[in-house]
CSV table of C-alpha atoms in Angstrom, one decimal:
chain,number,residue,atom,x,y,z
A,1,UNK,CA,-11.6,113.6,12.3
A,2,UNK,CA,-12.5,114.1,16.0
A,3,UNK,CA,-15.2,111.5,15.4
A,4,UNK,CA,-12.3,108.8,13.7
A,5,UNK,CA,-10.1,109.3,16.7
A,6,UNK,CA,-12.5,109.0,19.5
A,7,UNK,CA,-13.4,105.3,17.5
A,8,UNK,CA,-9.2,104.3,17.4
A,9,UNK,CA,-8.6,105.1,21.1
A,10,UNK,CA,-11.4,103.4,21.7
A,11,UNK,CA,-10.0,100.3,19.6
A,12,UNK,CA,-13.0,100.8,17.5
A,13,UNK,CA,-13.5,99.0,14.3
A,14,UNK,CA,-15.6,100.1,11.6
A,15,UNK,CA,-16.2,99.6,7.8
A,16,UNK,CA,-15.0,102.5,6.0
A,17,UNK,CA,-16.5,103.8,2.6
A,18,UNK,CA,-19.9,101.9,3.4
A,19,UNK,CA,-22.7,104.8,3.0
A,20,UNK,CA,-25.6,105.4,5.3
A,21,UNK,CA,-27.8,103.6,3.0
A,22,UNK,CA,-26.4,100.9,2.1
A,23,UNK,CA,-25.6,100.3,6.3
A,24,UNK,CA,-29.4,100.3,7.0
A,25,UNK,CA,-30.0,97.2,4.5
A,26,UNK,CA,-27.3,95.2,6.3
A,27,UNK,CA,-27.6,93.7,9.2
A,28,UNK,CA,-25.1,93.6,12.1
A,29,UNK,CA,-23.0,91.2,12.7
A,30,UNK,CA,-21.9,90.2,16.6
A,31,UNK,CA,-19.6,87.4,17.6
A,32,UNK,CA,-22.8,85.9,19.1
A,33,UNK,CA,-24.3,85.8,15.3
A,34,UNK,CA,-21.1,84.5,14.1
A,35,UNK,CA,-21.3,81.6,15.7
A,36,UNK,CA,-24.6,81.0,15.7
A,37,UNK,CA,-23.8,81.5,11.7
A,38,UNK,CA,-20.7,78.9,11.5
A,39,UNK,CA,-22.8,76.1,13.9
A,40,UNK,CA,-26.0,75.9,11.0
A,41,UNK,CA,-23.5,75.7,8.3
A,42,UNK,CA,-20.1,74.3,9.5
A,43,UNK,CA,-19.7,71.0,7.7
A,44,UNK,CA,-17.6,69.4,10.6
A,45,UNK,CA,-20.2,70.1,13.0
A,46,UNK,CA,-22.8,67.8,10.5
A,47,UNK,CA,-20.1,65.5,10.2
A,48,UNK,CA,-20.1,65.0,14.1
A,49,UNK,CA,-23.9,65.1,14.4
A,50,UNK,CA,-24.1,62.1,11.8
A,51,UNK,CA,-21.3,60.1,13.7
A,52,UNK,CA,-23.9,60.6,16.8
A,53,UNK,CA,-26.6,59.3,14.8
A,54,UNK,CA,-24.9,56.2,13.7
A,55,UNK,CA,-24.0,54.9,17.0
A,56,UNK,CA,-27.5,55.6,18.0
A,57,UNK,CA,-28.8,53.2,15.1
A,58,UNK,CA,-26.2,50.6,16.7
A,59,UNK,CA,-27.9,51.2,20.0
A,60,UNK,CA,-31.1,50.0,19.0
A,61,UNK,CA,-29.9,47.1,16.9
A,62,UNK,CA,-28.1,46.0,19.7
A,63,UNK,CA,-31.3,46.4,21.9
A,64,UNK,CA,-33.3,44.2,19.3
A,65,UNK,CA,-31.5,41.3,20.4
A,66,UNK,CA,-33.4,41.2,23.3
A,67,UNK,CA,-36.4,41.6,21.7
A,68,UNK,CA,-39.0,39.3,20.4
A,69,UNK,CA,-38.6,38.5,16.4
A,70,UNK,CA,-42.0,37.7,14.7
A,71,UNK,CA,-41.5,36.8,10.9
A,72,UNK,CA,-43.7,35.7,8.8
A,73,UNK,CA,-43.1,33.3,5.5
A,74,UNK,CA,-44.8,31.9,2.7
A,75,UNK,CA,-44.2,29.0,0.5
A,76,UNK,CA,-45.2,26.5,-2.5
A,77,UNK,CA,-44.0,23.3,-4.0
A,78,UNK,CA,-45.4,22.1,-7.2
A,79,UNK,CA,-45.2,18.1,-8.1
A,80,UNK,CA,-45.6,16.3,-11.2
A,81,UNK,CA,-48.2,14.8,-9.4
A,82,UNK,CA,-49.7,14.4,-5.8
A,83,UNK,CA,-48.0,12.0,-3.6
A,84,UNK,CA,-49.9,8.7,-3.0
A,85,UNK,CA,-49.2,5.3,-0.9
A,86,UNK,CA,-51.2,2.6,-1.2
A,87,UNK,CA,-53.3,1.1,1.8
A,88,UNK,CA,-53.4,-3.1,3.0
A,89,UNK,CA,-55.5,-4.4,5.3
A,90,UNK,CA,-54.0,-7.2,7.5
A,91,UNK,CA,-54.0,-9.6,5.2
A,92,UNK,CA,-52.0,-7.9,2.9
A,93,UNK,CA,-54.8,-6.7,0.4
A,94,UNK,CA,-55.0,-3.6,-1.0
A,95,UNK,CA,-57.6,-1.5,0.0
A,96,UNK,CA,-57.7,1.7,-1.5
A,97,UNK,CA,-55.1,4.7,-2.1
A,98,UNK,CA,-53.7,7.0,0.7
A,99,UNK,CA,-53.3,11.4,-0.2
A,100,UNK,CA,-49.8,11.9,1.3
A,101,UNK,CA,-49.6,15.4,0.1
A,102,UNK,CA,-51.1,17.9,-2.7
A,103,UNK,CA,-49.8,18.4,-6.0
A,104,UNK,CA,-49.5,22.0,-5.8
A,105,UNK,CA,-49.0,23.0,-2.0
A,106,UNK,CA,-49.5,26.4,-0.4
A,107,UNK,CA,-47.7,27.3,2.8
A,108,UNK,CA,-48.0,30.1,5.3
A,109,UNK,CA,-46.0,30.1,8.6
A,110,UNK,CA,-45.9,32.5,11.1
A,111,UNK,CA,-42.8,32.6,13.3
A,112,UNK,CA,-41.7,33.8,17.3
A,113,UNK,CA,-38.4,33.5,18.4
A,114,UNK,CA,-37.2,35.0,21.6
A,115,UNK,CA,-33.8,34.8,23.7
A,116,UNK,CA,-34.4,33.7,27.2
A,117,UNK,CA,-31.0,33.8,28.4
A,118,UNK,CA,-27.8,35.1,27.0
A,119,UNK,CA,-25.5,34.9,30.5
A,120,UNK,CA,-25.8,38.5,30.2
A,121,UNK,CA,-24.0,39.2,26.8
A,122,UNK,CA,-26.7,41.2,25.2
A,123,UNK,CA,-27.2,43.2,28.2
A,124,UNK,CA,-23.7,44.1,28.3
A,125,UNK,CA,-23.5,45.0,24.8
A,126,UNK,CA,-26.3,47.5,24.8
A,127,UNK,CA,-24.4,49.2,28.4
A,128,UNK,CA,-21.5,49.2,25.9
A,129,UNK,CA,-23.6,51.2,22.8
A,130,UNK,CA,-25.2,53.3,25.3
A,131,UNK,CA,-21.4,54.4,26.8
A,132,UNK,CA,-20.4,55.0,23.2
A,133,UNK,CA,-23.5,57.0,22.4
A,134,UNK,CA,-22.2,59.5,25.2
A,135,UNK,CA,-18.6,59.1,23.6
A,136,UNK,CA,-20.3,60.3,20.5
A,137,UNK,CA,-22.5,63.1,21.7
A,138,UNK,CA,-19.1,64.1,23.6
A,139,UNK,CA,-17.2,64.1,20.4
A,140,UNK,CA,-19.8,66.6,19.0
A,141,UNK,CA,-19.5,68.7,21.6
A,142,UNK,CA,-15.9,69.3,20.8
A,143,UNK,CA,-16.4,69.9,17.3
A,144,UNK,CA,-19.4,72.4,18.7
A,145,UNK,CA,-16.7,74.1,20.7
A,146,UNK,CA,-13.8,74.2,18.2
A,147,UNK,CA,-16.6,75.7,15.5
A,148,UNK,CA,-17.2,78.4,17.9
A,149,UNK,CA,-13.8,78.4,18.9
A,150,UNK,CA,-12.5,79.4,14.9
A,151,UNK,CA,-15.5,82.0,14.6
A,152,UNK,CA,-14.5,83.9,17.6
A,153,UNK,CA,-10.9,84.0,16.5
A,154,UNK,CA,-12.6,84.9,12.6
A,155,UNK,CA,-14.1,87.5,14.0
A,156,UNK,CA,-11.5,89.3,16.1
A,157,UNK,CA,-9.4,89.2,13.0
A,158,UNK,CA,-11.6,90.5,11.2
A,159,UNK,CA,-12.3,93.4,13.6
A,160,UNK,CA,-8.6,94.0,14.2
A,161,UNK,CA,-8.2,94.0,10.1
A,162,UNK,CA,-11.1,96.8,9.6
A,163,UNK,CA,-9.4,98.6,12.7
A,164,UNK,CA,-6.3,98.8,11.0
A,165,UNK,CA,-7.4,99.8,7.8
A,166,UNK,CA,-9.5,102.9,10.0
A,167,UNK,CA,-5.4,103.9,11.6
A,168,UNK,CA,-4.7,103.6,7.5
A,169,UNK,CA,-7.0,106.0,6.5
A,170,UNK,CA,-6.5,108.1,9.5
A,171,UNK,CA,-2.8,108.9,8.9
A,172,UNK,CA,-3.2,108.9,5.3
A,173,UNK,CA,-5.4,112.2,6.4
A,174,UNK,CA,-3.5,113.6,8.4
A,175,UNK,CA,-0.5,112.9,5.9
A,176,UNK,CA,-2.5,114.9,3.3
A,177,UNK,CA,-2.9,117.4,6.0
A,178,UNK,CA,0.5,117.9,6.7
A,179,UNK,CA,1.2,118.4,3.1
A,180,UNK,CA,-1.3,120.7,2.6
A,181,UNK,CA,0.8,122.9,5.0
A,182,UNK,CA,4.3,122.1,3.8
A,183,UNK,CA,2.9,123.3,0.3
A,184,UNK,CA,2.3,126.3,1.8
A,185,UNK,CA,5.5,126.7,3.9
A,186,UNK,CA,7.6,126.4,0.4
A,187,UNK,CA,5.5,129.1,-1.0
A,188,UNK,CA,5.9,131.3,1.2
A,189,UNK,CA,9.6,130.2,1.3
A,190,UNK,CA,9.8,128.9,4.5
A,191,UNK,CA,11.1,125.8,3.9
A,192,UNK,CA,13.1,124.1,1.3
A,193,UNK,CA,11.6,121.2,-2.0
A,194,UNK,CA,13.1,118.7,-0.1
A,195,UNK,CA,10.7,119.2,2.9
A,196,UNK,CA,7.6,118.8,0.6
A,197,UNK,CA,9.0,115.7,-1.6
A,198,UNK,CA,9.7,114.1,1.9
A,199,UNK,CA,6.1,114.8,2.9
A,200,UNK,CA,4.9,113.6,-0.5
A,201,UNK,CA,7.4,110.1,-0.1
A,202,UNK,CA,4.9,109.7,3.6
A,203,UNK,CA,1.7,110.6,1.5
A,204,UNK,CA,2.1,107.9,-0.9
A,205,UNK,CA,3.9,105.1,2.0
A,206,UNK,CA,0.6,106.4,4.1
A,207,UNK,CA,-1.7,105.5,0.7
A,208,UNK,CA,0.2,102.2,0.1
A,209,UNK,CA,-0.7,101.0,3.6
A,210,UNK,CA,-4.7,101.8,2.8
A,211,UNK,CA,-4.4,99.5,0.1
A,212,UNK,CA,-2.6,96.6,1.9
A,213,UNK,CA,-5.2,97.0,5.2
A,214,UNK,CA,-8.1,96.8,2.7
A,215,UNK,CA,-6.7,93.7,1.3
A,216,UNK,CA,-5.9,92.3,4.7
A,217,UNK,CA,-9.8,93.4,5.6
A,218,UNK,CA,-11.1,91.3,2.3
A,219,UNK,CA,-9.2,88.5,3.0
A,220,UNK,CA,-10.1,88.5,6.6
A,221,UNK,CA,-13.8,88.8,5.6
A,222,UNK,CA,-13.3,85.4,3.7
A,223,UNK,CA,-11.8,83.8,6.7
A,224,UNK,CA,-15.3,84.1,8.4
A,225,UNK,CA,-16.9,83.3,5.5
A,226,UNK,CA,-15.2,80.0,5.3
A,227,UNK,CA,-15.7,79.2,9.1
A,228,UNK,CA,-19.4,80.3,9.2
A,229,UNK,CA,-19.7,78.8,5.3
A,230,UNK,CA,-22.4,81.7,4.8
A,231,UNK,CA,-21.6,85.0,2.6
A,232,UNK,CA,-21.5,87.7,5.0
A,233,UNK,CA,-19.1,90.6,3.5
A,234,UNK,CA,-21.7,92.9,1.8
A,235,UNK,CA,-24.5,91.5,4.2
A,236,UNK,CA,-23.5,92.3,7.3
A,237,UNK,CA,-21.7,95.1,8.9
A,238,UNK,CA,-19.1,94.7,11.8
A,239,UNK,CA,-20.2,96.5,15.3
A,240,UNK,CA,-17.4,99.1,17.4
A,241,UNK,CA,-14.7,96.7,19.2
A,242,UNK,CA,-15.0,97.7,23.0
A,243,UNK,CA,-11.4,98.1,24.5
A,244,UNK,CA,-12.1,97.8,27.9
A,245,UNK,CA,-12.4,94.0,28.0
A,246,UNK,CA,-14.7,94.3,30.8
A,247,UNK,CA,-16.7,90.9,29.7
A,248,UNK,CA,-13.4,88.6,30.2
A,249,UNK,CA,-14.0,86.9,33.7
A,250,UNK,CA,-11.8,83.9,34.1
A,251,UNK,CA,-12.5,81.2,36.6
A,252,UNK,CA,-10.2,81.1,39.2
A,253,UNK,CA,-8.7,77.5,39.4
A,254,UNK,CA,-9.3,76.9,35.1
A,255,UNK,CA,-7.5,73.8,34.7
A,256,UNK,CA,-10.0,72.3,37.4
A,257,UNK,CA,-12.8,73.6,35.4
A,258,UNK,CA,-10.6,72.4,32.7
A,259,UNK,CA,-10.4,68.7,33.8
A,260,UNK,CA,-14.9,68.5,34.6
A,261,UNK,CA,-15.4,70.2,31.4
A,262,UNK,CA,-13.3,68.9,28.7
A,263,UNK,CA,-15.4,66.4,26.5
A,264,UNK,CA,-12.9,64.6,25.3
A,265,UNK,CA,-12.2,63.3,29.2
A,266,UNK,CA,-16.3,62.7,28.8
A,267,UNK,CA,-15.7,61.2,25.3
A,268,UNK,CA,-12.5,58.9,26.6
A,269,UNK,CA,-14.4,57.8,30.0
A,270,UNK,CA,-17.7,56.5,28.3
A,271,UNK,CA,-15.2,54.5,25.5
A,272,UNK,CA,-13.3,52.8,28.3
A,273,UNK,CA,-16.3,51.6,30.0
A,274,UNK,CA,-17.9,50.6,26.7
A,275,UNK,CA,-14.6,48.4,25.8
A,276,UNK,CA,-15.4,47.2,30.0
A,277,UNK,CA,-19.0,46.1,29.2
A,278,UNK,CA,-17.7,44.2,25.8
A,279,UNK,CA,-15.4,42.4,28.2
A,280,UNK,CA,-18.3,41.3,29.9
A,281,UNK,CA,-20.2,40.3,26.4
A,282,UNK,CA,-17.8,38.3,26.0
A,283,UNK,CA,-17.8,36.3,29.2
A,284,UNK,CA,-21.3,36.0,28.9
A,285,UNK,CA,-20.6,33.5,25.9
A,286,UNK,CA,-18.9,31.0,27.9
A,287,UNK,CA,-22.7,30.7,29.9
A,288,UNK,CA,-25.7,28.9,27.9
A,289,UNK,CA,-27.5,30.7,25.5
A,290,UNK,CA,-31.1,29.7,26.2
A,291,UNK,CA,-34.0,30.9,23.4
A,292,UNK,CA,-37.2,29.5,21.9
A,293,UNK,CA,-38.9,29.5,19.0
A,294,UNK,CA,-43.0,29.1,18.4
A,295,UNK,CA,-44.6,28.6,14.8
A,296,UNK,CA,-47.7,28.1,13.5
A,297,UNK,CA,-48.3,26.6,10.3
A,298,UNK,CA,-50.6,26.4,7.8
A,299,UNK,CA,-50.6,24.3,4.2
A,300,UNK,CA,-53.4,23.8,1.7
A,301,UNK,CA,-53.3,23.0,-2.1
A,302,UNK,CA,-55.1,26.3,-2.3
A,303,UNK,CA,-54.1,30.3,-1.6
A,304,UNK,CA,-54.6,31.7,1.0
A,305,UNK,CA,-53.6,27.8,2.8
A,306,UNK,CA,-56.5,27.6,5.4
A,307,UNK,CA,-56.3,24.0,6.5
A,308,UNK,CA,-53.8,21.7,8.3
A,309,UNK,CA,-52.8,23.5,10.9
A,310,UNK,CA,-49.6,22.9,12.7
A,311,UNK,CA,-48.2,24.5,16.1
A,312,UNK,CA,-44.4,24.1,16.9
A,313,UNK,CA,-42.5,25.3,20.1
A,314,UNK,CA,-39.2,24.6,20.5
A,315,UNK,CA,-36.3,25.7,23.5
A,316,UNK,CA,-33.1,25.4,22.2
A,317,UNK,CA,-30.0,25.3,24.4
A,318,UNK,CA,-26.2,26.1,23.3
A,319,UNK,CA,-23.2,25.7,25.2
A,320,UNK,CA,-19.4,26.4,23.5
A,321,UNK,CA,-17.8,23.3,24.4
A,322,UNK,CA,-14.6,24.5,22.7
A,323,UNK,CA,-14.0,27.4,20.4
A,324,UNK,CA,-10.5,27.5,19.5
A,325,UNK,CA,-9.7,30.3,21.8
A,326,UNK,CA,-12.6,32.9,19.9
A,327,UNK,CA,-14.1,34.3,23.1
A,328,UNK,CA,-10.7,34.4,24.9
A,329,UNK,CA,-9.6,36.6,21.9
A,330,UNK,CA,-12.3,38.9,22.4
A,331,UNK,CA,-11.6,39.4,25.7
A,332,UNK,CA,-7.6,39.9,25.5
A,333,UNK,CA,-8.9,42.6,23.1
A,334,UNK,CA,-11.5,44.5,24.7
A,335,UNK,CA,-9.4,44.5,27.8
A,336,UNK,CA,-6.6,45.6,26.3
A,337,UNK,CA,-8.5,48.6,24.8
A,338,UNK,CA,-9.8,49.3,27.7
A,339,UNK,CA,-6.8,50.0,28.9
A,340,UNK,CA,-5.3,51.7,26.5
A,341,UNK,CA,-8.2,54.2,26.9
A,342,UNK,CA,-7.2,54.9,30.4
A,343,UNK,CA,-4.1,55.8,29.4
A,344,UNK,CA,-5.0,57.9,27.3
A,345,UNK,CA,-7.3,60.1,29.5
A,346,UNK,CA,-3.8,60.3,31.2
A,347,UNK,CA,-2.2,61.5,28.4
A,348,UNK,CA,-5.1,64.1,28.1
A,349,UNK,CA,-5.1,65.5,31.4
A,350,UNK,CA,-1.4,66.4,31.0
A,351,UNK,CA,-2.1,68.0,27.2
A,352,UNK,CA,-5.3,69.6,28.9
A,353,UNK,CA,-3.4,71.1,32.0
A,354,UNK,CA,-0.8,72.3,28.7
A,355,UNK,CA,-3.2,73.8,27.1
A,356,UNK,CA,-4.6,75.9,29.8
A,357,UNK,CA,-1.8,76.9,30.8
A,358,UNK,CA,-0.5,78.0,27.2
A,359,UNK,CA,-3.8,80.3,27.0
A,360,UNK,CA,-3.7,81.4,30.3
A,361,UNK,CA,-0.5,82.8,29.7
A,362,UNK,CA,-1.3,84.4,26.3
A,363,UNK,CA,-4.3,86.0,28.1
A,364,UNK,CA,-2.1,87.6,30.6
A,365,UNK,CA,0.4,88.6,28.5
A,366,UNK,CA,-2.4,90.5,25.4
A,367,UNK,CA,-4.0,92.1,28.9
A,368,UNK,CA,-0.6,93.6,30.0
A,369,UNK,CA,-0.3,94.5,26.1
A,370,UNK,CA,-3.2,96.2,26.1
A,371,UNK,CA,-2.3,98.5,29.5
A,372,UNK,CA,0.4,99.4,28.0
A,373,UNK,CA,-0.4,100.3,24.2
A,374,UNK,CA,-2.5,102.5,25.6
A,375,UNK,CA,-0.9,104.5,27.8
A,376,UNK,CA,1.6,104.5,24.6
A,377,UNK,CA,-1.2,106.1,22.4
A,378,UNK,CA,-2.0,108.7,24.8
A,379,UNK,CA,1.6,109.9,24.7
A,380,UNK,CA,2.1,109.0,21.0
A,381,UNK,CA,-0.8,111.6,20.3
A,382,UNK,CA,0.3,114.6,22.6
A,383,UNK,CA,4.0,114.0,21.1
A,384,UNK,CA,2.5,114.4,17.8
A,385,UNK,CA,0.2,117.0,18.8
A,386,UNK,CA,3.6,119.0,20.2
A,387,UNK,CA,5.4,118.4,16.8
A,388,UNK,CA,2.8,119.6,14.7
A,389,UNK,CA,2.7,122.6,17.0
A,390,UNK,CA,6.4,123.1,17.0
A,391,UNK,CA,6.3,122.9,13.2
A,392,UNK,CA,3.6,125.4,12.4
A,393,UNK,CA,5.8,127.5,15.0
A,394,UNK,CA,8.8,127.1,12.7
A,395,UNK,CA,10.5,125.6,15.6
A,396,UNK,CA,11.0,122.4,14.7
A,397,UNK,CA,11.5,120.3,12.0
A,398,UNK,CA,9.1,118.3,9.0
A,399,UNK,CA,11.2,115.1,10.2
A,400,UNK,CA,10.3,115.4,14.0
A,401,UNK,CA,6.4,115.5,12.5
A,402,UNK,CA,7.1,112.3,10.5
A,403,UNK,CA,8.1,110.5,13.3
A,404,UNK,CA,5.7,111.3,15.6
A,405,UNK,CA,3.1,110.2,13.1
A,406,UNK,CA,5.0,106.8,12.8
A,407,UNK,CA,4.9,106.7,16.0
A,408,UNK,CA,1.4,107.5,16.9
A,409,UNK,CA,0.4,104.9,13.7
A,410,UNK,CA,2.3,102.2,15.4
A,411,UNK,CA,1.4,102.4,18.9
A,412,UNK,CA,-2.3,102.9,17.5
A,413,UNK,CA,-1.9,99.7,15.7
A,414,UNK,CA,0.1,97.9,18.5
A,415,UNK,CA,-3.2,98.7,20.5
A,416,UNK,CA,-5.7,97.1,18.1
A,417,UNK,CA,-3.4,94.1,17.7
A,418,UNK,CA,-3.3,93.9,21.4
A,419,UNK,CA,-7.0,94.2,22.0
A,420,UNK,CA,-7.5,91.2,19.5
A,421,UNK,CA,-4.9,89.6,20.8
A,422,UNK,CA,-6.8,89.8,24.2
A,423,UNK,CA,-9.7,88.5,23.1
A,424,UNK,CA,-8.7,85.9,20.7
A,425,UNK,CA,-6.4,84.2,23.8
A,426,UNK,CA,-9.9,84.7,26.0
A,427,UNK,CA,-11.5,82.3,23.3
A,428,UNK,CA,-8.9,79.9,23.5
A,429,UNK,CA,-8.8,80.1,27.0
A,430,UNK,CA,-12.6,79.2,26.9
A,431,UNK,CA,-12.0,76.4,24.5
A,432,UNK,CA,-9.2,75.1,26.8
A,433,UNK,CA,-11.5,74.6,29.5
A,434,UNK,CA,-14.4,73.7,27.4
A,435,UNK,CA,-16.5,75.7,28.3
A,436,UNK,CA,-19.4,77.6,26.5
């Protein structure tokens, strides 16, 4: 018993009813493996990492524009027979028969094209993929954080569930205890039935809440499980909580921290100067679009063609004389998003400063929780320690036990709640600033 309450004052969590043996084949499960868990197996977190993926293949198909194409093609035309003129000399008389093809003709080309000049519009458009490759990456990042985010908070519950069920089983003990002794009392003929079926009324309360905890511990397990999407109840066991919430150093000005870390502010910034470089693509049409074009040819009434050779290089120039208002279009709309980007990193300053501020708040308020459940279990304990006393004395009375017990349950639970409280707001307050 000693042993239990050292482990509740010290906001301890640990599985009860798990033997020896079967602890030393599980392993032990940290927040730090937690998320490490939920970030191989969260499905969101795939989700992002394919996003980034995509945009990375529309990086390099925009960078093959620039690129030299090389294709090569073959070809045959059959005729019902080979193509003939007939030859005259100056006189008029005919000479002989001109070949002006093969019946069966073989063709093999081999093709270059390259853009010279685009007035910068390919340029511009691979600046844009490149700025929503960051976007991307900065999108993932989020989903990184809110993964870890959701494991953290899994995992506090899940200690604050097991510590509760651990106050359970403590005052069902001491219940039991207390009725042991009450039996005795009303042999003796101390006290009255009444006094015993009162005690047996807290025994039975004191086993209905084991029940509910363990419930609350099961379903708690299964949270984690579905943020981490690995089984971990039976393979893993949960470590002692610490209650001194040493580790939680908060950075002194956190909405600063708030406002250079937050990747959706990354993930906003590199969109609105993408939509900034498409405005530019599209400018770039109104310039001539300058590219040329070698092939070699090769034709022969036989495969592989090996004769007949042909070389072919051409420059071709275009110029939009009018386009019914197309590229303007592109423009108004790129420049318009653009815009509407900016104002929403506005918007997301003022929801980021919000947030912050929210979890700073909660932070204070669990750390304040936590001084003071405390000091209320210290004097919960030596109020029921002076009942029990004044009991056993016959000096004071079975209800005045009861209560103190209540007591001591509730502020023992108010202090676990508080403790995971504390931490869980710590998380968010992380998260807030996105930070790692």
């Amino acid at each position: 018993m000693a042993y239990a309450l050292l482990l509740l004052v010290l906001g301890a969590s640990w599985p009860f009813g798990t033997n020896i043996a079967a602890a030393e084949q599980t392993q032990k499960l940290t927040v730090q493996k937690a998320v490490e868990l939920a970030k191989t197996g969260n499905p969101s977190l795939l989700a992002a990492e394919s996003r980034v993926r995509q945009e990375q293949g529309r990086l390099v198909q925009a960078q093959s524009s620039r690129l030299p194409r090389v294709t090569l093609s073959l070809g045959f035309q059959g005729l019902n027979e080979a193509l003939t003129y007939h030859a005259y000399d100056k006189g008029g008389t005919p000479i002989g028969i001109v070949p002006a093809g093969y019946e069966k003709t073989y063709q093999a080309a081999l093709t270059l094209k390259q853009v010279l000049y685009s007035g910068g519009t390919i340029t511009s458009r691979i600046q844009a993929e490149e700025f929503l490759v960051l976007a991307r990456q900065a999108e993932r990042d989020r989903v990184a954080q809110r993964v870890e985010n959701g494991a953290q908070a899994g995992y506090y519950g899940l200690q604050r569930a097991i510590a509760r069920e651990a106050v359970a089983l403590e005052a069902l003990n001491l219940a039991e205890e207390h009725l042991e002794q009450v039996k005795i009392f009303h042999r003796t003929g101390v006290v009255a039935k009444n006094e015993v079926l009162r005690v047996q009324v807290a025994v039975s309360t004191a086993q209905l809440n084991v029940i509910e905890a363990r419930s609350h511990v099961q379903v708690a397990w299964k949270q984690l499980e579905r943020v981490t999407g690995h089984s971990l109840e039976g393979n893993y066991i949960v470590a002692a909580g610490d209650s001194e919430l040493t580790d939680l150093v908060v950075d002194e000005d956190p909405l600063s921290r708030a406002l250079a870390m937050r990747p959706e502010l990354k993930a906003l910034a590199a969109s609105e100067k993408a939509a900034r470089k498409m405005v530019q693509a599209a400018k770039g049409q109104y310039l001539p679009q300058v590219g040329l074009t070698v092939e070699g040819r090769l034709y022969d009434d036989t495969f592989f063609p090996s004769q007949n050779e042909e070389l072919l290089v051409g420059i071709r120039v275009e110029l939009p004389l009018m386009d019914s208002g197309q590229i303007h279009g592109q423009i108004v709309e790129h420049s318009a998003l653009a815009e509407e980007l900016l104002y929403g990193i506005e918007d997301m300053k003022r929801e980021i400063a919000l947030d912050v501020s929210k979890t700073k708040v909660s932070l204070d308020s669990a750390l304040q929780k936590v001084l003071v459940a405390g000091d209320g279990v210290v004097q919960a304990e030596e109020d029921y320690r002076m009942a029990l006393k004044r009991y056993q004395a016959n000096v004071g009375t079975n209800i005045d036990v009861l209560d103190a017990r209540l007591a001591l349950i509730d502020t023992r639970n108010a202090k676990i709640d508080a403790i995971a409280e504390a931490r869980t707001a710590y998380a968010d307050l992380i998260y807030a600033m996105g930070d790692r």
